[in-house]
PDB file of C-alpha atoms and ligand atoms in Angstrom:
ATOM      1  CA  UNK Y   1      15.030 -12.617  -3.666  1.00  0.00           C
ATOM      2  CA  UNK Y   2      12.833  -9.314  -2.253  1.00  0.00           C
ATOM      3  CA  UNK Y   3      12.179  -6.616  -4.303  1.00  0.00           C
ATOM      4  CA  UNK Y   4      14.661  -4.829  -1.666  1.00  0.00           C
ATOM      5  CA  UNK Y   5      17.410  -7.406  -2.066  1.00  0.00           C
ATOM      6  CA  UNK Y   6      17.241  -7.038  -6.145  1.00  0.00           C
ATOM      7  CA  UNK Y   7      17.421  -2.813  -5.953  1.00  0.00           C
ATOM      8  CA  UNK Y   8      20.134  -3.360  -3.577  1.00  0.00           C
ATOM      9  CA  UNK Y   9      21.630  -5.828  -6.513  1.00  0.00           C
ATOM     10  CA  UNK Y  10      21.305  -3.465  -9.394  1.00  0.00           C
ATOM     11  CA  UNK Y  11      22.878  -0.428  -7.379  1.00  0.00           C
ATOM     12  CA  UNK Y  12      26.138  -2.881  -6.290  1.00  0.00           C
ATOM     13  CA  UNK Y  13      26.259  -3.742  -9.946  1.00  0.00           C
ATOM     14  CA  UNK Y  14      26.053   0.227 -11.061  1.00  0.00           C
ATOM     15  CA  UNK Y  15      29.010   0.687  -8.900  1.00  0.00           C
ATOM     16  CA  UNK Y  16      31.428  -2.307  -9.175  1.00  0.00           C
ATOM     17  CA  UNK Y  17      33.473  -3.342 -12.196  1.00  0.00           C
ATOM     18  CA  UNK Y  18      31.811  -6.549 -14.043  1.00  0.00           C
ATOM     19  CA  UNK Y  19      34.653  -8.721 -12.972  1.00  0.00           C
ATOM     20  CA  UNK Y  20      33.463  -8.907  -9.601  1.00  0.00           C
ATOM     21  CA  UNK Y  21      29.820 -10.887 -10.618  1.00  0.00           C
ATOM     22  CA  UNK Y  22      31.897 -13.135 -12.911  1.00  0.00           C
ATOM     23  CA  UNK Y  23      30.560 -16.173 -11.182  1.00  0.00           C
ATOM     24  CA  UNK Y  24      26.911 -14.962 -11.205  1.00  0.00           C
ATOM     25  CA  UNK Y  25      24.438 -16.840 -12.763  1.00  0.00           C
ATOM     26  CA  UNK Y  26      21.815 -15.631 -15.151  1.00  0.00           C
ATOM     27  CA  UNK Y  27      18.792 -16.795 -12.304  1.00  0.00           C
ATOM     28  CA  UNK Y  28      20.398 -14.544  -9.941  1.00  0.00           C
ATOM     29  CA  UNK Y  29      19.024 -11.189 -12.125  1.00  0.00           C
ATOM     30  CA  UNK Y  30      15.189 -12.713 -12.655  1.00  0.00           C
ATOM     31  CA  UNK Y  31      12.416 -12.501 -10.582  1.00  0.00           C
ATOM     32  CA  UNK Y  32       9.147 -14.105 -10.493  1.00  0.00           C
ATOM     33  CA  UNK Y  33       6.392 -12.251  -7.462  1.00  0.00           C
ATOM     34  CA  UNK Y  34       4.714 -10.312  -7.782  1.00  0.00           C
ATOM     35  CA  UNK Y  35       3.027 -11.723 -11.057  1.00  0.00           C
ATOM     36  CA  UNK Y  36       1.090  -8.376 -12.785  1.00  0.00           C
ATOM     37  CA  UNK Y  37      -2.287  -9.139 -12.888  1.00  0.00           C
ATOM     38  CA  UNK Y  38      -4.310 -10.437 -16.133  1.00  0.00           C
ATOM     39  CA  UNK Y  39      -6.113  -8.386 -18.202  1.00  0.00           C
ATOM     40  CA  UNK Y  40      -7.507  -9.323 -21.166  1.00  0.00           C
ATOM     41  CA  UNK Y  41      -7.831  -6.958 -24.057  1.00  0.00           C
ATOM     42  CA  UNK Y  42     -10.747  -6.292 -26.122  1.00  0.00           C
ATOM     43  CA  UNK Y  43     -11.779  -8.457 -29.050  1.00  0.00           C
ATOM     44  CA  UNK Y  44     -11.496  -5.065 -30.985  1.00  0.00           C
ATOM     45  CA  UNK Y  45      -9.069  -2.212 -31.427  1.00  0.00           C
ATOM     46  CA  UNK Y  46     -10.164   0.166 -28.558  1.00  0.00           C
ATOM     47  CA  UNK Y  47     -12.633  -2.496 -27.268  1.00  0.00           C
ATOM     48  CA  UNK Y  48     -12.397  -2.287 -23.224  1.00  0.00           C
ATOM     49  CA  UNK Y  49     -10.211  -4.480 -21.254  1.00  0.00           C
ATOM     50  CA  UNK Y  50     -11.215  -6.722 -18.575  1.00  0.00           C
ATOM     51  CA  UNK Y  51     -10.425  -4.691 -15.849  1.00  0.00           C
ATOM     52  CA  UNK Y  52     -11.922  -1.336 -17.180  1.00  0.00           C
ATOM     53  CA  UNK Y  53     -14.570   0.497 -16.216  1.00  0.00           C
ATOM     54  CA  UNK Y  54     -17.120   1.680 -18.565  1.00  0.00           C
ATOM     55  CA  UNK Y  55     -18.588   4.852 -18.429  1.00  0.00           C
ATOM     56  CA  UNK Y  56     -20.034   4.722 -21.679  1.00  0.00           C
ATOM     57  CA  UNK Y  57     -21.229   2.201 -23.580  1.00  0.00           C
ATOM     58  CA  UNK Y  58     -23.750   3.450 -26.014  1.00  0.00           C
ATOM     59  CA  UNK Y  59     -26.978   3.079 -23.897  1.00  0.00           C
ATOM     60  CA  UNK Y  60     -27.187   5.287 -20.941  1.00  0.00           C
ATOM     61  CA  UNK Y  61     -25.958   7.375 -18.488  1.00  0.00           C
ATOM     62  CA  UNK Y  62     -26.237   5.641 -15.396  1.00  0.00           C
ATOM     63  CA  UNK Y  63     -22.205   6.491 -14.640  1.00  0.00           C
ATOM     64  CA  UNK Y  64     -22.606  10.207 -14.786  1.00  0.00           C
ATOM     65  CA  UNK Y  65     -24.493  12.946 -13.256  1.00  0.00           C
ATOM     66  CA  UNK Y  66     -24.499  16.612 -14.487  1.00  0.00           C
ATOM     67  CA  UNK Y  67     -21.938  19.544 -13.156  1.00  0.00           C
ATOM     68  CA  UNK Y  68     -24.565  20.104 -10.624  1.00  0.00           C
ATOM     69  CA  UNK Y  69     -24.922  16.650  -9.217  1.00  0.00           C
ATOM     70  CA  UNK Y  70     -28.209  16.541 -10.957  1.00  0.00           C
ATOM     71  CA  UNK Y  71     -29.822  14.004 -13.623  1.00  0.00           C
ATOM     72  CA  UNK Y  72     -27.490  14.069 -16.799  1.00  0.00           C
ATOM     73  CA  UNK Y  73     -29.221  16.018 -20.034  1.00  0.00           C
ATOM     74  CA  UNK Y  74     -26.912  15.135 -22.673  1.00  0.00           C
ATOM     75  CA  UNK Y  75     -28.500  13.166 -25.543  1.00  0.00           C
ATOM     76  CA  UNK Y  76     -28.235   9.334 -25.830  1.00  0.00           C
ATOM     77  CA  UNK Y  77     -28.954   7.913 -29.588  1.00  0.00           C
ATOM     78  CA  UNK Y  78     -28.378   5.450 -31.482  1.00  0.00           C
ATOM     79  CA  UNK Y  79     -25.160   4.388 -29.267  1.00  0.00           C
ATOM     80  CA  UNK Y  80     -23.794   7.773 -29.157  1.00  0.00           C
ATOM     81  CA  UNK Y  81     -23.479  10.239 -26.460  1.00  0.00           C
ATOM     82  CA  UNK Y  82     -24.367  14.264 -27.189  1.00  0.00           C
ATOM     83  CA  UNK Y  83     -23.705  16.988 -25.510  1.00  0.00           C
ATOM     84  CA  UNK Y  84     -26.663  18.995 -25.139  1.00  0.00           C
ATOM     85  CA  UNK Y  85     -26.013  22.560 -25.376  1.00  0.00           C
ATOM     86  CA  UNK Y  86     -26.621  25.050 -22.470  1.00  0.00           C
ATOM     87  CA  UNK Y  87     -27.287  21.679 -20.205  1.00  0.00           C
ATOM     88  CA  UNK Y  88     -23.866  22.168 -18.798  1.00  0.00           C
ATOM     89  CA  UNK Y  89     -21.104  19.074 -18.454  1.00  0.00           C
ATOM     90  CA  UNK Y  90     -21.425  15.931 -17.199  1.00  0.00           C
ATOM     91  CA  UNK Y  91     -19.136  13.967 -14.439  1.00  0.00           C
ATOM     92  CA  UNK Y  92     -18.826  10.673 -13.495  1.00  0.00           C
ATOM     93  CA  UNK Y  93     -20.269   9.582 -10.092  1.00  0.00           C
ATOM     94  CA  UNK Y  94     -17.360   7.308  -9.478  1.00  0.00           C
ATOM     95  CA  UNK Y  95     -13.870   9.570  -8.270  1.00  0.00           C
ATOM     96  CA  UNK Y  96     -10.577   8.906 -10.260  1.00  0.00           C
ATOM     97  CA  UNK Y  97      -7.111   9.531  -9.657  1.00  0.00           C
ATOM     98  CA  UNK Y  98      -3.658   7.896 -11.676  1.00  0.00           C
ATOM     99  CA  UNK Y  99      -5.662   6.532 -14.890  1.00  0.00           C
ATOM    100  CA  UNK Y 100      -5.623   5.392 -18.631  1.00  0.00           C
ATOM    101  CA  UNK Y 101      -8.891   6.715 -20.312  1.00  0.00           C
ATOM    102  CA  UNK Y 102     -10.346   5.600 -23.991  1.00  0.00           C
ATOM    103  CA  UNK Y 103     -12.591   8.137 -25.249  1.00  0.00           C
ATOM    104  CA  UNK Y 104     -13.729   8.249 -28.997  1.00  0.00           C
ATOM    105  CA  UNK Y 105     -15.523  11.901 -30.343  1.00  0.00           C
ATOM    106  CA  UNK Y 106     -17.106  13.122 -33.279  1.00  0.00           C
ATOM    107  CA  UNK Y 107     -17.553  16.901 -34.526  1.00  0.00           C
ATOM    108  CA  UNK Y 108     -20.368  18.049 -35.650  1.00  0.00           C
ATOM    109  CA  UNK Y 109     -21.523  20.150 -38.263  1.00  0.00           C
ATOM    110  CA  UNK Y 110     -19.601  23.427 -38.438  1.00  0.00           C
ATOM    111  CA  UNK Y 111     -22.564  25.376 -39.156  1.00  0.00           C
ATOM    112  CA  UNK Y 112     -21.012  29.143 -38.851  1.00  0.00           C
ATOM    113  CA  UNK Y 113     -19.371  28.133 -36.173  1.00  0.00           C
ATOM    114  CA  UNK Y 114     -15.391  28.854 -36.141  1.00  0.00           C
ATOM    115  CA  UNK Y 115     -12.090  28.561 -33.851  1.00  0.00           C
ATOM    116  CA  UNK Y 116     -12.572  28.203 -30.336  1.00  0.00           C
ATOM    117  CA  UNK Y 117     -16.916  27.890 -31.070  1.00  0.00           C
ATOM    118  CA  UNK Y 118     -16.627  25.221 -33.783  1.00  0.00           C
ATOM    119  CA  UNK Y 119     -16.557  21.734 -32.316  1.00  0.00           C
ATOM    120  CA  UNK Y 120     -15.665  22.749 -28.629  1.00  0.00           C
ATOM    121  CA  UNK Y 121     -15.914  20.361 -25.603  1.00  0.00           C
ATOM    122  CA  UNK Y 122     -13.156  19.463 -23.538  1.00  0.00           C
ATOM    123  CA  UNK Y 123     -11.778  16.108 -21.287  1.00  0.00           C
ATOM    124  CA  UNK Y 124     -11.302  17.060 -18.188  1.00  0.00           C
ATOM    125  CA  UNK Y 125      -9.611  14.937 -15.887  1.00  0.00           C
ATOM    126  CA  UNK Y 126     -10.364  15.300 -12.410  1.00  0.00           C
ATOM    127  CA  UNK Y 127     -12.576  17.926 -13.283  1.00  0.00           C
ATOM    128  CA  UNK Y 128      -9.847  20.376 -14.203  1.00  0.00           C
ATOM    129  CA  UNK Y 129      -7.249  19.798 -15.945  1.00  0.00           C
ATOM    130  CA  UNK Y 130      -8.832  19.786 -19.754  1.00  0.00           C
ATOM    131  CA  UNK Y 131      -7.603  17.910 -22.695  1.00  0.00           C
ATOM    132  CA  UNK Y 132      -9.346  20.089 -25.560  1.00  0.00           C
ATOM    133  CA  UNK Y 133     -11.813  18.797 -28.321  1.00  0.00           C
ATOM    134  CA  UNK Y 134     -12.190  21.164 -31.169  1.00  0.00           C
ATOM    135  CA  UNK Y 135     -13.074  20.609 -34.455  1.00  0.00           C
ATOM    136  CA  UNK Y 136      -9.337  21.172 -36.198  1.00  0.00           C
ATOM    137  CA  UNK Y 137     -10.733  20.686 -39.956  1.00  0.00           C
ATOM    138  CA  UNK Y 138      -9.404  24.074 -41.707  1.00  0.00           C
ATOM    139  CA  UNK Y 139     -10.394  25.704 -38.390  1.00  0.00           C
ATOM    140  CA  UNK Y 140      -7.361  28.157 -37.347  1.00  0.00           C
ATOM    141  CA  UNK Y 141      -7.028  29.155 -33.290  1.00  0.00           C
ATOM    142  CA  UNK Y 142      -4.330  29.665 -30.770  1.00  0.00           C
ATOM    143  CA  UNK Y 143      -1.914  26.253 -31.169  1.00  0.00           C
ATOM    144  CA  UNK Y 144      -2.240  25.946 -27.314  1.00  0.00           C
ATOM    145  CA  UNK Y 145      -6.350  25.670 -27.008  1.00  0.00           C
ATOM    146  CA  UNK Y 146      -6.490  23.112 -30.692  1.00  0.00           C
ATOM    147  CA  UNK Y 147      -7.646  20.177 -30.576  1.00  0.00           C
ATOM    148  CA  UNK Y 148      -4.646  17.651 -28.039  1.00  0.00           C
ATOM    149  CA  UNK Y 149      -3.783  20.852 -26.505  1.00  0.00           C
ATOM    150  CA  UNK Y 150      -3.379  20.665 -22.745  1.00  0.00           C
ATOM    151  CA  UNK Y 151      -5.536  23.869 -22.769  1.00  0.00           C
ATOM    152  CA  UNK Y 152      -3.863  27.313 -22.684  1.00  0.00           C
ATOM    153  CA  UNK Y 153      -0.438  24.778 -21.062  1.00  0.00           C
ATOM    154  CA  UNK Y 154       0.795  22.661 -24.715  1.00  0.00           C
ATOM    155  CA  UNK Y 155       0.137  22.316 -28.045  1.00  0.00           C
ATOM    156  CA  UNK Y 156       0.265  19.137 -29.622  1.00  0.00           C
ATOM    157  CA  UNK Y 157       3.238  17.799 -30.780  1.00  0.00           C
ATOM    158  CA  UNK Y 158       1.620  17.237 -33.904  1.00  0.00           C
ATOM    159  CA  UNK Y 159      -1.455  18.060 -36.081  1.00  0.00           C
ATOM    160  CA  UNK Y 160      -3.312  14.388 -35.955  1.00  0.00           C
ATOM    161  CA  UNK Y 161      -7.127  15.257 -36.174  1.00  0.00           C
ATOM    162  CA  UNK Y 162      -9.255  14.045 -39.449  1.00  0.00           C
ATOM    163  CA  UNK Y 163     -11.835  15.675 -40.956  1.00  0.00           C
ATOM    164  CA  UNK Y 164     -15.323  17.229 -39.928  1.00  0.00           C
ATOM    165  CA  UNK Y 165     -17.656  14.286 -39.165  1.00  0.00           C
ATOM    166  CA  UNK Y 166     -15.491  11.612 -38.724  1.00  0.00           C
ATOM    167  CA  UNK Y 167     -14.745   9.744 -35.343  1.00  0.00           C
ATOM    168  CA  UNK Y 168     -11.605  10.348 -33.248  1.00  0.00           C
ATOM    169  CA  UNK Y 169      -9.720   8.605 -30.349  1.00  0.00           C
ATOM    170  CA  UNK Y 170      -8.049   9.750 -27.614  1.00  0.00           C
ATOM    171  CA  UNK Y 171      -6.256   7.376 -25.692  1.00  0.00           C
ATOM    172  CA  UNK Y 172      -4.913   9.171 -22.773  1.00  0.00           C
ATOM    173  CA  UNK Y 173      -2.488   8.012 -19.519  1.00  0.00           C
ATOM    174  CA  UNK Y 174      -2.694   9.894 -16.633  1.00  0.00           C
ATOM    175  CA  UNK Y 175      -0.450  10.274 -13.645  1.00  0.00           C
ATOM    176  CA  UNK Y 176      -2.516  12.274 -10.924  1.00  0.00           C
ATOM    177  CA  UNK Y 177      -0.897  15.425  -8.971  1.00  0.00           C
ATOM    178  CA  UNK Y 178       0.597  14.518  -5.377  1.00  0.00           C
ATOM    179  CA  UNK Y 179      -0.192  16.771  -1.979  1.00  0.00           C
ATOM    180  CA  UNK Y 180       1.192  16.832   1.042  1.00  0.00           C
ATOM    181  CA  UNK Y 181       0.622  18.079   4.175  1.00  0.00           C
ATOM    182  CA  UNK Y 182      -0.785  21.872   4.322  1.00  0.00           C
ATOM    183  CA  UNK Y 183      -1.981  21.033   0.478  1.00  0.00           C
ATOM    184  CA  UNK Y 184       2.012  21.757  -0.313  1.00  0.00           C
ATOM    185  CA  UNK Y 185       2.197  20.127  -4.190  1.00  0.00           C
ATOM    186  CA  UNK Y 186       5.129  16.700  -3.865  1.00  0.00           C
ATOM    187  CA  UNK Y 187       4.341  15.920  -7.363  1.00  0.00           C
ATOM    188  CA  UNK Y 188       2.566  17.809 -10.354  1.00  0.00           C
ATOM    189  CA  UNK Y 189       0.415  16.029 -12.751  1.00  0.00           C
ATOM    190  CA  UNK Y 190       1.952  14.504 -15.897  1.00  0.00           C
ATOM    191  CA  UNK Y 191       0.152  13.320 -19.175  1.00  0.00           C
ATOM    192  CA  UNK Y 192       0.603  10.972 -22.019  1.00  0.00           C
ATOM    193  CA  UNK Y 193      -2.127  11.842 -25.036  1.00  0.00           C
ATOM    194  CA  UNK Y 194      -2.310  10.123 -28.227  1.00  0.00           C
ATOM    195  CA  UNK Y 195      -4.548  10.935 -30.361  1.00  0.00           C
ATOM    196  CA  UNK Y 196      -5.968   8.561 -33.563  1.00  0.00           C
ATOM    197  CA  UNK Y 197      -3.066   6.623 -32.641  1.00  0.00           C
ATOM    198  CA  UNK Y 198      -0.634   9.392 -33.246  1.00  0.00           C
ATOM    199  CA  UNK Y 199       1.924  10.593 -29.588  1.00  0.00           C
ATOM    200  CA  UNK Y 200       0.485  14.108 -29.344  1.00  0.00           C
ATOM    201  CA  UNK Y 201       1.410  14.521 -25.613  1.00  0.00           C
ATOM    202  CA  UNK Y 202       4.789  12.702 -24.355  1.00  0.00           C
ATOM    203  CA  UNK Y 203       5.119  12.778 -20.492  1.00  0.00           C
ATOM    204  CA  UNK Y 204       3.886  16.937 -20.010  1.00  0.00           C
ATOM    205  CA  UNK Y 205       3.857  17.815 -17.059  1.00  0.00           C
ATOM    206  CA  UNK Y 206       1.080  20.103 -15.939  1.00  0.00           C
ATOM    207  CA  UNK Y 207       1.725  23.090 -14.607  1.00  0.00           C
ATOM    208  CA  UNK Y 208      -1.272  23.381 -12.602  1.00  0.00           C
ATOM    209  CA  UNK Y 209      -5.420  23.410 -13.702  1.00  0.00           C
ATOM    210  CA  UNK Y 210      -6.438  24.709 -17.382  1.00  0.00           C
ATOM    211  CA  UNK Y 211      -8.152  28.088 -16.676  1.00  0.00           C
ATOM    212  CA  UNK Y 212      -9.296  30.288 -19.963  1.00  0.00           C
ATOM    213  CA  UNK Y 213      -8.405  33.267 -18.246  1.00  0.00           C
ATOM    214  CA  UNK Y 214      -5.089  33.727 -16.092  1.00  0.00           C
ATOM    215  CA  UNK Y 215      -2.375  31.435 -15.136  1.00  0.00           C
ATOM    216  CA  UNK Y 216      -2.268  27.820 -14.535  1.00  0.00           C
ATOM    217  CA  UNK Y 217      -2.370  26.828 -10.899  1.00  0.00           C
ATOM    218  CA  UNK Y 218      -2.925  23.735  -8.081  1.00  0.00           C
ATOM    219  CA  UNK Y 219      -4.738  23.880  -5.340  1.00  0.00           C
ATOM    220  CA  UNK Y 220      -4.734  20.350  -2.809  1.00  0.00           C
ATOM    221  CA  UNK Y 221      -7.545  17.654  -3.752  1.00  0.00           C
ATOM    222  CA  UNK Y 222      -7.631  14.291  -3.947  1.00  0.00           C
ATOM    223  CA  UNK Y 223      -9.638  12.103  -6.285  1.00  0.00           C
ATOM    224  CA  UNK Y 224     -12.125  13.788  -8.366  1.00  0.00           C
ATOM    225  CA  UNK Y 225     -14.637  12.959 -11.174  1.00  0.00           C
ATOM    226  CA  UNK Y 226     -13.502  12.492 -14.615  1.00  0.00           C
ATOM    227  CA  UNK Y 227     -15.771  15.539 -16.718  1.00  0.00           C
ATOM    228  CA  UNK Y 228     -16.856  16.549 -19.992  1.00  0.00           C
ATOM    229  CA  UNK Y 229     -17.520  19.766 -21.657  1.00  0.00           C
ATOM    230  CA  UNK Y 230     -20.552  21.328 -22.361  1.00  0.00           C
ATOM    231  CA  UNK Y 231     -18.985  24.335 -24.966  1.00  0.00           C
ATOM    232  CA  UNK Y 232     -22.167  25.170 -26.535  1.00  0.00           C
ATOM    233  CA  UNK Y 233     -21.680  23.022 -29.445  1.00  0.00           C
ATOM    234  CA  UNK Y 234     -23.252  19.277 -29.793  1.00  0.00           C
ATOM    235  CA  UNK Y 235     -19.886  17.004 -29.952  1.00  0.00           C
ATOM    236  CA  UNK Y 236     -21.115  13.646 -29.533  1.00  0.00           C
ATOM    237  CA  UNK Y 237     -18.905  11.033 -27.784  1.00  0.00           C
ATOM    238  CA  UNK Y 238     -18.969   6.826 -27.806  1.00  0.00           C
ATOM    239  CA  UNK Y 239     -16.577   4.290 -26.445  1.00  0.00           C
ATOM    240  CA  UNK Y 240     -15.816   5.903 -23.242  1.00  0.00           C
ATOM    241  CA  UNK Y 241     -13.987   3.563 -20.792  1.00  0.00           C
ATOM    242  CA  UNK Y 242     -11.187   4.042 -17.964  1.00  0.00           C
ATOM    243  CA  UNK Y 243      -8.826   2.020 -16.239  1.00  0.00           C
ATOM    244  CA  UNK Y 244      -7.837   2.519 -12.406  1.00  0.00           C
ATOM    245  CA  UNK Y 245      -4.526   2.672 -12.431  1.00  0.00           C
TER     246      UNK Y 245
HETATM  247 MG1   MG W   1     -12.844  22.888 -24.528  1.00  0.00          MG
END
């Protein structure tokens, strides 16, 4: 049976009364092409799969290039990724568009540092539409720029950062905005965040990019680099892997 055939199935049976498929059989509702395609998981909890790509995997940064287009000069020790600050963010060579992105990050010392300057960076996918890192240990701000926020768009739906020092995961699903002709927006972009494991996002959709100042807006583009933020403060990042989807 087609994939057409079976829709065509499923909206007869929506409409008729169940007496009318009484003689069905069970192999009649199953379907076997096309087979998804195998992926094998990581031997670890938030080890990368098969199929992804990684950006990141604790000994250089051959994948990225700085905001300029320029030689990265974020710090690489000891497996983990810094940013370095007043060198700007980084972005991967490679474009993305619909995705599911593992990225693990660290806080680091709060020094004086508080709210929006304690712990700062930011995942950006597609270079602008910002998933916010912040240190959240006893560090008050607006709910819509903590840490899970879609910045200055949502707040989380729930408080699930740990303390100062210790290593986080975001684990974050990504369905990619849709333009059409004259750069007129089809679909907006919609985003599924958890965070240490926790749903912090469910399904938002975006209203447009993640500006600090002003409203939230889209302009037309296609695929784009995945970016990080360079806030000023040295948030160090490991694990970093993405899957095309
Ligand atoms: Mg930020």
């Amino acid at each position: 049976m087609t994939v057409m055939k079976k829709y065509l199935f499923l909206m007869i049976c929506s409409v008729c009364p169940l007496s009318a498929f009484a003689q069905w059989t069970p192999a009649q509702t199953e379907w076997y092409y096309p087979v998804p395609a195998k992926v094998i998981p990581g031997k670890t909890s938030g080890a990368a799969p098969s199929d992804a790509i990684v950006l990141f995997d604790g000994k250089d940064l051959s994948k990225w290039v700085s905001e300029k287009g320029e030689k990265p000069e974020w710090t690489v020790a000891d497996g983990i990724l810094s940013v370095n600050p007043g060198a700007g963010g980084i972005m991967t060579e490679e474009h993305f568009g619909d995705c599911q992105l593992h990225i693990e990050f660290r806080s680091p010392a709060p020094e004086k540092h508080v709210g929006q300057n304690r712990g700062n960076s930011g995942v950006f996918l597609m270079s602008r539409y910002e998933v916010q890192v912040l240190d959240a240990d006893n560090n008050a701000t607006y709910v819509n720029g903590m840490a899970g926020s879609i910045y200055k768009q949502a707040a989380p739906l729930a408080d699930a950062s740990t303390k100062n020092g210790e290593w986080q995961v975001y684990d974050i699903y990504w369905k990619a905005p849709v333009f059409g002709t004259g750069g007129k927006l089809e679909s907006p972009a919609m985003i599924t965040v958890v965070l240490n494991g926790i749903l912090i996002q469910n399904n938002y959709i975006l209203k447009g990019d993640t500006p600090y100042i002003g409203l939230p807006d889209y302009s037309a583009h296609g695929r784009l680099p995945l970016m990080l933020q360079d806030h000023g403060t040295p948030v160090s990042f490991r694990n970093i892997w993405i899957r095309n989807l």
